[in-house]
Coordinates of C-alpha atoms in Angstrom, one line a residue:
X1 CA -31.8 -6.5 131.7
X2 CA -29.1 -7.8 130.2
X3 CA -31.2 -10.2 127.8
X4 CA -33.9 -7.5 127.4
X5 CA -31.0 -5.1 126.1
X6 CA -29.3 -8.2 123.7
X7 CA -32.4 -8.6 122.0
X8 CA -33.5 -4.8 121.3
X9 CA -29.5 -4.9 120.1
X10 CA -30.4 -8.1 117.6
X11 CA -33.7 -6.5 116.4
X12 CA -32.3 -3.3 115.5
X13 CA -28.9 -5.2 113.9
X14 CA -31.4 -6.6 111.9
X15 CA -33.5 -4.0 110.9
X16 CA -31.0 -1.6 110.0
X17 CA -29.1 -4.8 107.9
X18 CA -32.8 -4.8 106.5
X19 CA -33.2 -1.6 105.7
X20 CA -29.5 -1.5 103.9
X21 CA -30.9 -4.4 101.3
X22 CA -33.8 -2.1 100.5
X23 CA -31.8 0.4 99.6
X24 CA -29.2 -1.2 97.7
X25 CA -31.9 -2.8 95.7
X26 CA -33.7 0.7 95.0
X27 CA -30.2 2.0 94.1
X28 CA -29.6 -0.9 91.5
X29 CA -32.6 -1.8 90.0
X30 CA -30.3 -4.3 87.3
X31 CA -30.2 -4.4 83.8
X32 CA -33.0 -3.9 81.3
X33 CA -31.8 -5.9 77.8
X34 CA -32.3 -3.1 74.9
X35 CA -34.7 -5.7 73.0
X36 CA -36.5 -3.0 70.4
X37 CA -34.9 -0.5 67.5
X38 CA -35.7 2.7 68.9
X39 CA -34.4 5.9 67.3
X40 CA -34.5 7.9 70.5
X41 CA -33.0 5.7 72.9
X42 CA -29.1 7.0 73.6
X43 CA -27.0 4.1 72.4
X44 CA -24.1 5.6 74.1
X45 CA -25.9 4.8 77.0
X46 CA -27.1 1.6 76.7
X47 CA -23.8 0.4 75.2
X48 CA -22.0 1.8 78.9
X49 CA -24.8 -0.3 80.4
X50 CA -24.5 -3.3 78.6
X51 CA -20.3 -3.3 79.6
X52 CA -21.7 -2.8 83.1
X53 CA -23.4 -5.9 82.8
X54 CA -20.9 -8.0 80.9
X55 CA -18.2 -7.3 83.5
X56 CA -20.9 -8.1 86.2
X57 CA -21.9 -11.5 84.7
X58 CA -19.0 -12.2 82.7
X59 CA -20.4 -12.0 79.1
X60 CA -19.8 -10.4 75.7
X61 CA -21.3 -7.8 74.6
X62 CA -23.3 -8.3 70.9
X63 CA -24.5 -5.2 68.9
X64 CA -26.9 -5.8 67.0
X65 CA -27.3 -2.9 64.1
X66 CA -31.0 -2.3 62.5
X67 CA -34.2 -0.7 62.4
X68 CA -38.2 -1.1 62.4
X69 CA -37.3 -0.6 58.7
X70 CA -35.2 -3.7 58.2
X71 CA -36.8 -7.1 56.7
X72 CA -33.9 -8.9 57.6
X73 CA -33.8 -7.6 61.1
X74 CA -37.3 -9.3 61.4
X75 CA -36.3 -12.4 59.9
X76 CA -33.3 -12.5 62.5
X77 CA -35.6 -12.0 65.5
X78 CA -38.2 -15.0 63.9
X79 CA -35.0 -17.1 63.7
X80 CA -34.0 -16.9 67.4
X81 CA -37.4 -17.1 68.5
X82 CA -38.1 -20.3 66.5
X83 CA -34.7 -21.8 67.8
X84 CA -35.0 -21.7 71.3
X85 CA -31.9 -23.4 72.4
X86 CA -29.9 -20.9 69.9
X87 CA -31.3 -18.3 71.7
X88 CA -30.5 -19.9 74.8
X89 CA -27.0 -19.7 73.8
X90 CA -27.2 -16.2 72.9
X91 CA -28.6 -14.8 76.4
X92 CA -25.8 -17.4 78.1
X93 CA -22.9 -15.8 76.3
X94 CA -24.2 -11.8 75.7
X95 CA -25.3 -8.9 76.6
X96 CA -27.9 -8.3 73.8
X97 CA -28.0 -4.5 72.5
X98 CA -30.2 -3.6 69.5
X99 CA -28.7 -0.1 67.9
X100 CA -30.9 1.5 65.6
X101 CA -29.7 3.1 62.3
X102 CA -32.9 4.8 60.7
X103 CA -33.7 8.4 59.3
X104 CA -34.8 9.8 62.9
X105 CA -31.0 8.5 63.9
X106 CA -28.4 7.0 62.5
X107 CA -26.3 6.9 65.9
X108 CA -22.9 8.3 63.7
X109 CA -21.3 9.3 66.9
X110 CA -21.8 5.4 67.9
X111 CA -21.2 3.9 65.0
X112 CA -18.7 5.5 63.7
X113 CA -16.3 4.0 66.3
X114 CA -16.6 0.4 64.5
X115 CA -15.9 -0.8 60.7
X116 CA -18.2 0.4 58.0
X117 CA -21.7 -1.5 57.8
X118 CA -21.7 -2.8 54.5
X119 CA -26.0 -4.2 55.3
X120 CA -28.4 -4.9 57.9
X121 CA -29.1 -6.1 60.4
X122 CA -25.0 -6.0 61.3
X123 CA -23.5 -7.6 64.4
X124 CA -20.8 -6.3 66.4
X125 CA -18.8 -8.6 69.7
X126 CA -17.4 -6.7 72.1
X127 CA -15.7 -7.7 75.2
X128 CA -16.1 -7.0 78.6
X129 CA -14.6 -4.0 78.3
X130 CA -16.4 -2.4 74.9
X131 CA -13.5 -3.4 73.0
X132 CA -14.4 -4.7 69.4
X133 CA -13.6 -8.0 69.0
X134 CA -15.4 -8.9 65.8
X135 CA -17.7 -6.9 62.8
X136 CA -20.4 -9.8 61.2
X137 CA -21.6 -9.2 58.2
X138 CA -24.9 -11.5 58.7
X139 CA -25.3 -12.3 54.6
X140 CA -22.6 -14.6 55.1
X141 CA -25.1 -16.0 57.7
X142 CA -28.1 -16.3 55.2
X143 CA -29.6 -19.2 54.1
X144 CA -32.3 -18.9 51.6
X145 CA -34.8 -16.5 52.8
X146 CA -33.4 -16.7 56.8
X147 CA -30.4 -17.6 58.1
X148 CA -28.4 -20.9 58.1
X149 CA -28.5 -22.5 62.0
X150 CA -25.5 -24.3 61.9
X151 CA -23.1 -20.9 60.7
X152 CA -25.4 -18.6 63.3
X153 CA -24.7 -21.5 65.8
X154 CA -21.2 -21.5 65.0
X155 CA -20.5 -17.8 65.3
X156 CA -21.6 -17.8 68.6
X157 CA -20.2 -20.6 69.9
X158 CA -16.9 -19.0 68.6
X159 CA -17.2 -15.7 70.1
X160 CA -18.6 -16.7 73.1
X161 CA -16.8 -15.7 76.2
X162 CA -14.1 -18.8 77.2
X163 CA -14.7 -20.6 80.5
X164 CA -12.4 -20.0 83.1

């Protein structure tokens, strides 16, 4: 009896330790990266996510200002995806959230907690925390008709979050 009531005790430790996971899964189903300009997503909420994120991995958090509209947002997007390894870097060190400025939505409320956007696409860094840490004017990370790899290296290396 005593063996038959142990085990019964082990099987339903371990289903109700089971059952717990499940749940705390469904309850946090984890990040989803805000890869796309879309006027009618909240960026509010997405920013709120992204620190959520930051302070669970440890990253920055990089805004990434634009639209549909924007040729150089394009030519941004091309540039990571034909760098591999800078885009490596990127998804190592931040939290990625593209913030769409366009006529449906110009986020104001949003945007109008950081520096004036003098052209697009614009990149902000925060930290962990949401706190602005840098405003990057990406013409100064031009190169001809895309954008120069050893400056676009070098900005993230230097705002990357420090190792411990």
């Amino acid at each position: 009896m005593n063996r038959y009531t142990a085990s019964i005790l082990c099987l339903v430790t371990a289903f109700l330790s089971l059952s717990t996971q499940g749940q705390q899964k469904a309850a946090s189903p984890g990040y989803v990266p805000v890869t796309k300009y879309d006027p009618k997503r909240d960026a509010d909420n997405d920013i709120e996510n992204a620190v959520i994120e930051a302070q669970r991995t440890g990253k920055r958090i990089l805004l990434e200002v634009g639209g549909e509209w924007c040729t150089w947002c394009h030519i941004l997007d091309k540039f990571f995806e034909q760098n591999r390894p800078l885009a490596e870097l990127r998804e190592k060190n931040f939290i990625t959230v593209k913030v769409s400025y366009s006529p449906e939505n110009k986020n104001q409320k949003v945007l109008s907690r950081y520096p004036t956007i003098p052209g697009y696409p614009h990149l902000f860094v925060l930290d962990q925390n949401g706190k602005l840490l840098h405003s990057q004017d990406t013409s100064k990370l031009e190169s001809g008709k895309s954008y120069n790899l050893k400056g676009v290296t070098s900005f993230l290396r230097r705002w990357a979050p420090r190792s411990k």
